[in-house]
């Protein structure tokens, strides 16, 4: 089945609001996964007492397929996304996913809609989702014995179509993005818990996002990892259970090392962050699947605004983003096997 979405509609739509009319779906019950099937993507069947609706037993992933100039289509670092989804499912005590089956579902769906994948800087955004379906409102302290796993596709355009904008971040040291033991889980509940402080920051200080720094420890924003760039050094929090282990983050740090930059994965305090941010040439960015690297120009702390470096989009941020895009778009050699051709 094919749809014929116009390129203008696809590229001008708000990110993540256009979907392919079908998705791949499988269910887990009686200790077994069903054979994946193709179903319409505008509805799913859930009992009102489904575990996910009451106790948030859900996780998801976000990855992209890119169409190259030679017509080939390549999915970026799918193995890492599937591994992270398996980890999230384990930490939420959802049924163990069948990783080869999920890979086949993703590939099959991308192949099904090859004609709908925009050329770069557009791509096909892929959203695998796993949720607990057992109808039991008495299992607040027990996992769901059944679940649903589906793969949804959304063609997306250029994230920076309106031009690069330096973001404003409020430093929040009184609260965390989510419970510390849940940070590694890519779960909707973590995003929901960050929503209130983000909306408050937007209303009160016109911040674009909140950079969560519990007890002064610089961690991540509500939806992205944080990177500080000071000369030829990138500083970012070392991996632990308190925040999401971003695949884009890992890709950017790998590219930075290949370029000869120093990568420091360690604790970063608010005091050090503000001190380094005041230096000429310092840059900061948020890394994530949607934007790759989004520049940060202002930090807001205790009612005072702190400009990062010049406050403009940094040259190193652009260089790193362009280097990763070049691999994703097939304009640079993929020496690390990050792309899987479908």
PDB file of N, CA and C in Angstrom, residues 18-111:
ATOM      1  N   UNK A  18       2.551  13.847  10.949  1.00  0.00           N
ATOM      2  CA  UNK A  18       2.123  13.127   9.749  1.00  0.00           C
ATOM      3  C   UNK A  18       2.549  11.676   9.904  1.00  0.00           C
ATOM      4  N   UNK A  19       1.634  10.749   9.650  1.00  0.00           N
ATOM      5  CA  UNK A  19       1.930   9.331   9.837  1.00  0.00           C
ATOM      6  C   UNK A  19       1.548   8.528   8.607  1.00  0.00           C
ATOM      7  N   UNK A  20       2.278   7.450   8.391  1.00  0.00           N
ATOM      8  CA  UNK A  20       1.886   6.512   7.366  1.00  0.00           C
ATOM      9  C   UNK A  20       0.592   5.802   7.806  1.00  0.00           C
ATOM     10  N   UNK A  21      -0.256   5.401   6.867  1.00  0.00           N
ATOM     11  CA  UNK A  21      -1.573   4.862   7.234  1.00  0.00           C
ATOM     12  C   UNK A  21      -1.544   3.458   7.823  1.00  0.00           C
ATOM     13  N   UNK A  22      -0.374   2.820   7.809  1.00  0.00           N
ATOM     14  CA  UNK A  22      -0.273   1.475   8.354  1.00  0.00           C
ATOM     15  C   UNK A  22       0.914   1.368   9.305  1.00  0.00           C
ATOM     16  N   UNK A  23       0.866   0.387  10.177  1.00  0.00           N
ATOM     17  CA  UNK A  23       1.977   0.109  11.072  1.00  0.00           C
ATOM     18  C   UNK A  23       2.087  -1.400  11.279  1.00  0.00           C
ATOM     19  N   UNK A  24       3.256  -1.838  11.740  1.00  0.00           N
ATOM     20  CA  UNK A  24       3.458  -3.240  12.085  1.00  0.00           C
ATOM     21  C   UNK A  24       3.146  -3.431  13.556  1.00  0.00           C
ATOM     22  N   UNK A  25       2.478  -4.538  13.889  1.00  0.00           N
ATOM     23  CA  UNK A  25       2.044  -4.754  15.267  1.00  0.00           C
ATOM     24  C   UNK A  25       2.137  -6.229  15.642  1.00  0.00           C
ATOM     25  N   UNK A  26       2.583  -6.479  16.876  1.00  0.00           N
ATOM     26  CA  UNK A  26       2.596  -7.821  17.444  1.00  0.00           C
ATOM     27  C   UNK A  26       2.176  -7.726  18.908  1.00  0.00           C
ATOM     28  N   UNK A  27       1.631  -8.798  19.447  1.00  0.00           N
ATOM     29  CA  UNK A  27       1.208  -8.804  20.842  1.00  0.00           C
ATOM     30  C   UNK A  27       1.837  -9.982  21.579  1.00  0.00           C
ATOM     31  N   UNK A  28       2.012  -9.797  22.883  1.00  0.00           N
ATOM     32  CA  UNK A  28       2.569 -10.848  23.735  1.00  0.00           C
ATOM     33  C   UNK A  28       1.491 -11.323  24.698  1.00  0.00           C
ATOM     34  N   UNK A  29       1.238 -12.622  24.689  1.00  0.00           N
ATOM     35  CA  UNK A  29       0.263 -13.224  25.599  1.00  0.00           C
ATOM     36  C   UNK A  29       0.601 -14.702  25.736  1.00  0.00           C
ATOM     37  N   UNK A  30       0.294 -15.245  26.916  1.00  0.00           N
ATOM     38  CA  UNK A  30       0.547 -16.672  27.170  1.00  0.00           C
ATOM     39  C   UNK A  30       2.001 -17.047  26.850  1.00  0.00           C
ATOM     40  N   UNK A  31       2.923 -16.144  27.200  1.00  0.00           N
ATOM     41  CA  UNK A  31       4.377 -16.385  27.079  1.00  0.00           C
ATOM     42  C   UNK A  31       4.877 -16.418  25.646  1.00  0.00           C
ATOM     43  N   UNK A  32       4.103 -15.894  24.692  1.00  0.00           N
ATOM     44  CA  UNK A  32       4.535 -15.926  23.294  1.00  0.00           C
ATOM     45  C   UNK A  32       4.170 -14.629  22.584  1.00  0.00           C
ATOM     46  N   UNK A  33       5.020 -14.265  21.619  1.00  0.00           N
ATOM     47  CA  UNK A  33       4.727 -13.159  20.722  1.00  0.00           C
ATOM     48  C   UNK A  33       3.927 -13.674  19.532  1.00  0.00           C
ATOM     49  N   UNK A  34       2.947 -12.891  19.099  1.00  0.00           N
ATOM     50  CA  UNK A  34       2.180 -13.250  17.907  1.00  0.00           C
ATOM     51  C   UNK A  34       2.992 -12.938  16.655  1.00  0.00           C
ATOM     52  N   UNK A  35       2.575 -13.482  15.539  1.00  0.00           N
ATOM     53  CA  UNK A  35       3.220 -13.159  14.263  1.00  0.00           C
ATOM     54  C   UNK A  35       2.904 -11.708  13.926  1.00  0.00           C
ATOM     55  N   UNK A  36       3.903 -10.886  13.637  1.00  0.00           N
ATOM     56  CA  UNK A  36       3.638  -9.476  13.319  1.00  0.00           C
ATOM     57  C   UNK A  36       2.699  -9.343  12.127  1.00  0.00           C
ATOM     58  N   UNK A  37       1.845  -8.353  12.192  1.00  0.00           N
ATOM     59  CA  UNK A  37       0.918  -8.101  11.102  1.00  0.00           C
ATOM     60  C   UNK A  37       0.879  -6.619  10.792  1.00  0.00           C
ATOM     61  N   UNK A  38       0.393  -6.291   9.598  1.00  0.00           N
ATOM     62  CA  UNK A  38       0.234  -4.902   9.186  1.00  0.00           C
ATOM     63  C   UNK A  38      -1.205  -4.489   9.463  1.00  0.00           C
ATOM     64  N   UNK A  39      -1.361  -3.410  10.243  1.00  0.00           N
ATOM     65  CA  UNK A  39      -2.685  -2.923  10.609  1.00  0.00           C
ATOM     66  C   UNK A  39      -2.759  -1.428  10.328  1.00  0.00           C
ATOM     67  N   UNK A  40      -3.962  -0.881  10.359  1.00  0.00           N
ATOM     68  CA  UNK A  40      -4.101   0.566  10.178  1.00  0.00           C
ATOM     69  C   UNK A  40      -3.509   1.280  11.389  1.00  0.00           C
ATOM     70  N   UNK A  41      -2.916   2.421  11.152  1.00  0.00           N
ATOM     71  CA  UNK A  41      -2.201   3.122  12.223  1.00  0.00           C
ATOM     72  C   UNK A  41      -3.045   4.157  12.947  1.00  0.00           C
ATOM     73  N   UNK A  42      -4.333   4.225  12.627  1.00  0.00           N
ATOM     74  CA  UNK A  42      -5.157   5.242  13.283  1.00  0.00           C
ATOM     75  C   UNK A  42      -5.917   4.710  14.486  1.00  0.00           C
ATOM     76  N   UNK A  43      -5.690   3.456  14.862  1.00  0.00           N
ATOM     77  CA  UNK A  43      -6.387   2.936  16.041  1.00  0.00           C
ATOM     78  C   UNK A  43      -5.711   1.676  16.547  1.00  0.00           C
ATOM     79  N   UNK A  44      -5.807   1.470  17.864  1.00  0.00           N
ATOM     80  CA  UNK A  44      -5.389   0.219  18.492  1.00  0.00           C
ATOM     81  C   UNK A  44      -6.477  -0.162  19.493  1.00  0.00           C
ATOM     82  N   UNK A  45      -6.562  -1.435  19.802  1.00  0.00           N
ATOM     83  CA  UNK A  45      -7.555  -1.908  20.757  1.00  0.00           C
ATOM     84  C   UNK A  45      -6.920  -2.089  22.125  1.00  0.00           C
ATOM     85  N   UNK A  46      -7.425  -1.330  23.100  1.00  0.00           N
ATOM     86  CA  UNK A  46      -6.947  -1.427  24.478  1.00  0.00           C
ATOM     87  C   UNK A  46      -8.138  -1.487  25.421  1.00  0.00           C
ATOM     88  N   UNK A  47      -8.070  -2.383  26.397  1.00  0.00           N
ATOM     89  CA  UNK A  47      -9.089  -2.405  27.427  1.00  0.00           C
ATOM     90  C   UNK A  47      -8.924  -1.166  28.310  1.00  0.00           C
ATOM     91  N   UNK A  48     -10.019  -0.552  28.776  1.00  0.00           N
ATOM     92  CA  UNK A  48      -9.884   0.620  29.646  1.00  0.00           C
ATOM     93  C   UNK A  48      -9.083   0.349  30.917  1.00  0.00           C
ATOM     94  N   UNK A  49      -8.964  -0.921  31.301  1.00  0.00           N
ATOM     95  CA  UNK A  49      -8.179  -1.261  32.474  1.00  0.00           C
ATOM     96  C   UNK A  49      -6.763  -1.681  32.147  1.00  0.00           C
ATOM     97  N   UNK A  50      -6.320  -1.428  30.899  1.00  0.00           N
ATOM     98  CA  UNK A  50      -4.975  -1.830  30.484  1.00  0.00           C
ATOM     99  C   UNK A  50      -3.918  -1.230  31.402  1.00  0.00           C
ATOM    100  N   UNK A  51      -2.927  -2.035  31.732  1.00  0.00           N
ATOM    101  CA  UNK A  51      -1.866  -1.643  32.666  1.00  0.00           C
ATOM    102  C   UNK A  51      -1.226  -0.317  32.288  1.00  0.00           C
ATOM    103  N   UNK A  52      -0.980  -0.115  30.995  1.00  0.00           N
ATOM    104  CA  UNK A  52      -0.304   1.096  30.542  1.00  0.00           C
ATOM    105  C   UNK A  52      -1.107   2.349  30.866  1.00  0.00           C
ATOM    106  N   UNK A  53      -2.440   2.266  30.830  1.00  0.00           N
ATOM    107  CA  UNK A  53      -3.272   3.438  31.053  1.00  0.00           C
ATOM    108  C   UNK A  53      -3.296   3.867  32.517  1.00  0.00           C
ATOM    109  N   UNK A  54      -2.971   2.952  33.408  1.00  0.00           N
ATOM    110  CA  UNK A  54      -3.040   3.257  34.838  1.00  0.00           C
ATOM    111  C   UNK A  54      -1.663   3.348  35.492  1.00  0.00           C
ATOM    112  N   UNK A  55      -0.711   2.545  34.992  1.00  0.00           N
ATOM    113  CA  UNK A  55       0.580   2.460  35.675  1.00  0.00           C
ATOM    114  C   UNK A  55       1.772   2.731  34.751  1.00  0.00           C
ATOM    115  N   UNK A  56       1.480   3.320  33.573  1.00  0.00           N
ATOM    116  CA  UNK A  56       2.525   3.868  32.691  1.00  0.00           C
ATOM    117  C   UNK A  56       3.576   2.851  32.270  1.00  0.00           C
ATOM    118  N   UNK A  57       3.170   1.624  32.023  1.00  0.00           N
ATOM    119  CA  UNK A  57       4.122   0.595  31.579  1.00  0.00           C
ATOM    120  C   UNK A  57       4.328   0.721  30.074  1.00  0.00           C
ATOM    121  N   UNK A  58       5.180   1.657  29.694  1.00  0.00           N
ATOM    122  CA  UNK A  58       5.409   1.902  28.267  1.00  0.00           C
ATOM    123  C   UNK A  58       6.803   2.457  28.016  1.00  0.00           C
ATOM    124  N   UNK A  59       7.377   2.072  26.900  1.00  0.00           N
ATOM    125  CA  UNK A  59       8.650   2.634  26.446  1.00  0.00           C
ATOM    126  C   UNK A  59       8.616   2.733  24.932  1.00  0.00           C
ATOM    127  N   UNK A  60       9.537   3.513  24.383  1.00  0.00           N
ATOM    128  CA  UNK A  60       9.550   3.721  22.934  1.00  0.00           C
ATOM    129  C   UNK A  60      10.958   4.055  22.481  1.00  0.00           C
ATOM    130  N   UNK A  61      11.131   4.130  21.176  1.00  0.00           N
ATOM    131  CA  UNK A  61      12.391   4.545  20.586  1.00  0.00           C
ATOM    132  C   UNK A  61      12.129   5.531  19.460  1.00  0.00           C
ATOM    133  N   UNK A  62      13.168   6.240  19.048  1.00  0.00           N
ATOM    134  CA  UNK A  62      13.086   7.130  17.899  1.00  0.00           C
ATOM    135  C   UNK A  62      14.343   6.989  17.073  1.00  0.00           C
ATOM    136  N   UNK A  63      14.179   6.595  15.820  1.00  0.00           N
ATOM    137  CA  UNK A  63      15.315   6.454  14.912  1.00  0.00           C
ATOM    138  C   UNK A  63      14.882   6.876  13.525  1.00  0.00           C
ATOM    139  N   UNK A  64      15.834   6.970  12.605  1.00  0.00           N
ATOM    140  CA  UNK A  64      15.516   7.515  11.287  1.00  0.00           C
ATOM    141  C   UNK A  64      16.070   6.645  10.152  1.00  0.00           C
ATOM    142  N   UNK A  65      15.309   6.656   9.049  1.00  0.00           N
ATOM    143  CA  UNK A  65      15.774   6.080   7.789  1.00  0.00           C
ATOM    144  C   UNK A  65      16.020   7.231   6.816  1.00  0.00           C
ATOM    145  N   UNK A  66      17.139   7.160   6.087  1.00  0.00           N
ATOM    146  CA  UNK A  66      17.533   8.229   5.175  1.00  0.00           C
ATOM    147  C   UNK A  66      17.614   7.710   3.746  1.00  0.00           C
ATOM    148  N   UNK A  67      17.161   8.529   2.801  1.00  0.00           N
ATOM    149  CA  UNK A  67      17.260   8.185   1.382  1.00  0.00           C
ATOM    150  C   UNK A  67      18.476   8.896   0.796  1.00  0.00           C
ATOM    151  N   UNK A  68      19.386   8.117   0.214  1.00  0.00           N
ATOM    152  CA  UNK A  68      20.603   8.681  -0.361  1.00  0.00           C
ATOM    153  C   UNK A  68      20.396   9.042  -1.831  1.00  0.00           C
ATOM    154  N   UNK A  69      21.347   9.771  -2.373  1.00  0.00           N
ATOM    155  CA  UNK A  69      21.236  10.241  -3.757  1.00  0.00           C
ATOM    156  C   UNK A  69      21.177   9.095  -4.755  1.00  0.00           C
ATOM    157  N   UNK A  70      21.775   7.942  -4.408  1.00  0.00           N
ATOM    158  CA  UNK A  70      21.741   6.793  -5.318  1.00  0.00           C
ATOM    159  C   UNK A  70      20.424   6.028  -5.233  1.00  0.00           C
ATOM    160  N   UNK A  71      19.479   6.525  -4.427  1.00  0.00           N
ATOM    161  CA  UNK A  71      18.179   5.884  -4.295  1.00  0.00           C
ATOM    162  C   UNK A  71      18.085   4.868  -3.177  1.00  0.00           C
ATOM    163  N   UNK A  72      19.232   4.515  -2.586  1.00  0.00           N
ATOM    164  CA  UNK A  72      19.207   3.535  -1.500  1.00  0.00           C
ATOM    165  C   UNK A  72      18.637   4.176  -0.234  1.00  0.00           C
ATOM    166  N   UNK A  73      18.094   3.333   0.642  1.00  0.00           N
ATOM    167  CA  UNK A  73      17.549   3.783   1.916  1.00  0.00           C
ATOM    168  C   UNK A  73      18.309   3.093   3.035  1.00  0.00           C
ATOM    169  N   UNK A  74      18.720   3.871   4.028  1.00  0.00           N
ATOM    170  CA  UNK A  74      19.573   3.362   5.095  1.00  0.00           C
ATOM    171  C   UNK A  74      19.041   3.801   6.457  1.00  0.00           C
ATOM    172  N   UNK A  75      18.978   2.859   7.391  1.00  0.00           N
ATOM    173  CA  UNK A  75      18.529   3.154   8.748  1.00  0.00           C
ATOM    174  C   UNK A  75      19.762   3.374   9.624  1.00  0.00           C
ATOM    175  N   UNK A  76      19.720   4.442  10.420  1.00  0.00           N
ATOM    176  CA  UNK A  76      20.876   4.837  11.227  1.00  0.00           C
ATOM    177  C   UNK A  76      20.856   4.179  12.599  1.00  0.00           C
ATOM    178  N   UNK A  77      21.874   3.394  12.898  1.00  0.00           N
ATOM    179  CA  UNK A  77      22.150   2.786  14.192  1.00  0.00           C
ATOM    180  C   UNK A  77      20.938   2.052  14.794  1.00  0.00           C
ATOM    181  N   UNK A  78      20.265   1.309  13.946  1.00  0.00           N
ATOM    182  CA  UNK A  78      19.083   0.577  14.397  1.00  0.00           C
ATOM    183  C   UNK A  78      19.418  -0.418  15.497  1.00  0.00           C
ATOM    184  N   UNK A  79      20.589  -1.041  15.432  1.00  0.00           N
ATOM    185  CA  UNK A  79      20.961  -2.025  16.446  1.00  0.00           C
ATOM    186  C   UNK A  79      21.002  -1.410  17.833  1.00  0.00           C
ATOM    187  N   UNK A  80      21.500  -0.168  17.938  1.00  0.00           N
ATOM    188  CA  UNK A  80      21.582   0.491  19.237  1.00  0.00           C
ATOM    189  C   UNK A  80      20.194   0.853  19.776  1.00  0.00           C
ATOM    190  N   UNK A  81      19.311   1.291  18.882  1.00  0.00           N
ATOM    191  CA  UNK A  81      17.959   1.623  19.323  1.00  0.00           C
ATOM    192  C   UNK A  81      17.201   0.387  19.796  1.00  0.00           C
ATOM    193  N   UNK A  82      17.369  -0.709  19.086  1.00  0.00           N
ATOM    194  CA  UNK A  82      16.692  -1.935  19.491  1.00  0.00           C
ATOM    195  C   UNK A  82      17.247  -2.432  20.820  1.00  0.00           C
ATOM    196  N   UNK A  83      18.556  -2.354  20.991  1.00  0.00           N
ATOM    197  CA  UNK A  83      19.160  -2.774  22.260  1.00  0.00           C
ATOM    198  C   UNK A  83      18.673  -1.902  23.411  1.00  0.00           C
ATOM    199  N   UNK A  84      18.533  -0.599  23.171  1.00  0.00           N
ATOM    200  CA  UNK A  84      18.060   0.288  24.232  1.00  0.00           C
ATOM    201  C   UNK A  84      16.592   0.017  24.551  1.00  0.00           C
ATOM    202  N   UNK A  85      15.814  -0.326  23.533  1.00  0.00           N
ATOM    203  CA  UNK A  85      14.411  -0.637  23.792  1.00  0.00           C
ATOM    204  C   UNK A  85      14.275  -1.930  24.592  1.00  0.00           C
ATOM    205  N   UNK A  86      15.129  -2.891  24.290  1.00  0.00           N
ATOM    206  CA  UNK A  86      15.130  -4.129  25.077  1.00  0.00           C
ATOM    207  C   UNK A  86      15.484  -3.825  26.527  1.00  0.00           C
ATOM    208  N   UNK A  87      16.444  -2.934  26.729  1.00  0.00           N
ATOM    209  CA  UNK A  87      16.839  -2.535  28.082  1.00  0.00           C
ATOM    210  C   UNK A  87      15.688  -1.830  28.800  1.00  0.00           C
ATOM    211  N   UNK A  88      15.029  -0.889  28.109  1.00  0.00           N
ATOM    212  CA  UNK A  88      13.901  -0.184  28.717  1.00  0.00           C
ATOM    213  C   UNK A  88      12.794  -1.159  29.110  1.00  0.00           C
ATOM    214  N   UNK A  89      12.524  -2.121  28.229  1.00  0.00           N
ATOM    215  CA  UNK A  89      11.483  -3.118  28.516  1.00  0.00           C
ATOM    216  C   UNK A  89      11.839  -3.930  29.756  1.00  0.00           C
ATOM    217  N   UNK A  90      13.123  -4.296  29.871  1.00  0.00           N
ATOM    218  CA  UNK A  90      13.549  -5.058  31.048  1.00  0.00           C
ATOM    219  C   UNK A  90      13.393  -4.232  32.320  1.00  0.00           C
ATOM    220  N   UNK A  91      13.805  -2.976  32.274  1.00  0.00           N
ATOM    221  CA  UNK A  91      13.755  -2.131  33.461  1.00  0.00           C
ATOM    222  C   UNK A  91      12.325  -1.816  33.877  1.00  0.00           C
ATOM    223  N   UNK A  92      11.391  -1.839  32.920  1.00  0.00           N
ATOM    224  CA  UNK A  92       9.981  -1.646  33.227  1.00  0.00           C
ATOM    225  C   UNK A  92       9.266  -2.966  33.528  1.00  0.00           C
ATOM    226  N   UNK A  93      10.002  -4.067  33.426  1.00  0.00           N
ATOM    227  CA  UNK A  93       9.453  -5.410  33.647  1.00  0.00           C
ATOM    228  C   UNK A  93       8.306  -5.722  32.689  1.00  0.00           C
ATOM    229  N   UNK A  94       8.422  -5.185  31.481  1.00  0.00           N
ATOM    230  CA  UNK A  94       7.532  -5.574  30.399  1.00  0.00           C
ATOM    231  C   UNK A  94       8.035  -6.895  29.818  1.00  0.00           C
ATOM    232  N   UNK A  95       7.198  -7.642  29.082  1.00  0.00           N
ATOM    233  CA  UNK A  95       7.678  -8.868  28.450  1.00  0.00           C
ATOM    234  C   UNK A  95       8.928  -8.616  27.612  1.00  0.00           C
ATOM    235  N   UNK A  96       9.853  -9.563  27.632  1.00  0.00           N
ATOM    236  CA  UNK A  96      11.105  -9.430  26.884  1.00  0.00           C
ATOM    237  C   UNK A  96      10.820  -9.373  25.395  1.00  0.00           C
ATOM    238  N   UNK A  97      11.326  -8.340  24.722  1.00  0.00           N
ATOM    239  CA  UNK A  97      11.060  -8.229  23.294  1.00  0.00           C
ATOM    240  C   UNK A  97      11.955  -9.185  22.512  1.00  0.00           C
ATOM    241  N   UNK A  98      11.470  -9.610  21.367  1.00  0.00           N
ATOM    242  CA  UNK A  98      12.222 -10.439  20.430  1.00  0.00           C
ATOM    243  C   UNK A  98      12.964  -9.466  19.511  1.00  0.00           C
ATOM    244  N   UNK A  99      14.252  -9.269  19.760  1.00  0.00           N
ATOM    245  CA  UNK A  99      15.001  -8.241  19.040  1.00  0.00           C
ATOM    246  C   UNK A  99      15.076  -8.486  17.532  1.00  0.00           C
ATOM    247  N   UNK A 100      15.366  -9.710  17.063  1.00  0.00           N
ATOM    248  CA  UNK A 100      15.352  -9.938  15.607  1.00  0.00           C
ATOM    249  C   UNK A 100      13.970  -9.680  15.002  1.00  0.00           C
ATOM    250  N   UNK A 101      12.918 -10.008  15.723  1.00  0.00           N
ATOM    251  CA  UNK A 101      11.569  -9.757  15.221  1.00  0.00           C
ATOM    252  C   UNK A 101      11.317  -8.260  15.088  1.00  0.00           C
ATOM    253  N   UNK A 102      11.735  -7.475  16.089  1.00  0.00           N
ATOM    254  CA  UNK A 102      11.550  -6.037  16.008  1.00  0.00           C
ATOM    255  C   UNK A 102      12.339  -5.448  14.843  1.00  0.00           C
ATOM    256  N   UNK A 103      13.555  -5.914  14.647  1.00  0.00           N
ATOM    257  CA  UNK A 103      14.340  -5.438  13.504  1.00  0.00           C
ATOM    258  C   UNK A 103      13.613  -5.722  12.193  1.00  0.00           C
ATOM    259  N   UNK A 104      13.064  -6.920  12.062  1.00  0.00           N
ATOM    260  CA  UNK A 104      12.346  -7.285  10.835  1.00  0.00           C
ATOM    261  C   UNK A 104      11.108  -6.405  10.658  1.00  0.00           C
ATOM    262  N   UNK A 105      10.419  -6.087  11.748  1.00  0.00           N
ATOM    263  CA  UNK A 105       9.243  -5.219  11.666  1.00  0.00           C
ATOM    264  C   UNK A 105       9.631  -3.829  11.170  1.00  0.00           C
ATOM    265  N   UNK A 106      10.735  -3.289  11.695  1.00  0.00           N
ATOM    266  CA  UNK A 106      11.194  -1.964  11.284  1.00  0.00           C
ATOM    267  C   UNK A 106      11.567  -1.962   9.809  1.00  0.00           C
ATOM    268  N   UNK A 107      12.363  -2.939   9.407  1.00  0.00           N
ATOM    269  CA  UNK A 107      12.805  -3.010   8.014  1.00  0.00           C
ATOM    270  C   UNK A 107      11.615  -3.191   7.078  1.00  0.00           C
ATOM    271  N   UNK A 108      10.697  -4.064   7.441  1.00  0.00           N
ATOM    272  CA  UNK A 108       9.530  -4.306   6.586  1.00  0.00           C
ATOM    273  C   UNK A 108       8.700  -3.039   6.407  1.00  0.00           C
ATOM    274  N   UNK A 109       8.516  -2.278   7.478  1.00  0.00           N
ATOM    275  CA  UNK A 109       7.733  -1.059   7.375  1.00  0.00           C
ATOM    276  C   UNK A 109       8.440  -0.007   6.525  1.00  0.00           C
ATOM    277  N   UNK A 110       9.745   0.131   6.702  1.00  0.00           N
ATOM    278  CA  UNK A 110      10.492   1.101   5.892  1.00  0.00           C
ATOM    279  C   UNK A 110      10.420   0.711   4.420  1.00  0.00           C
ATOM    280  N   UNK A 111      10.584  -0.573   4.114  1.00  0.00           N
ATOM    281  CA  UNK A 111      10.490  -1.024   2.725  1.00  0.00           C
ATOM    282  C   UNK A 111       9.098  -0.781   2.154  1.00  0.00           C
TER     283      UNK A 111
END
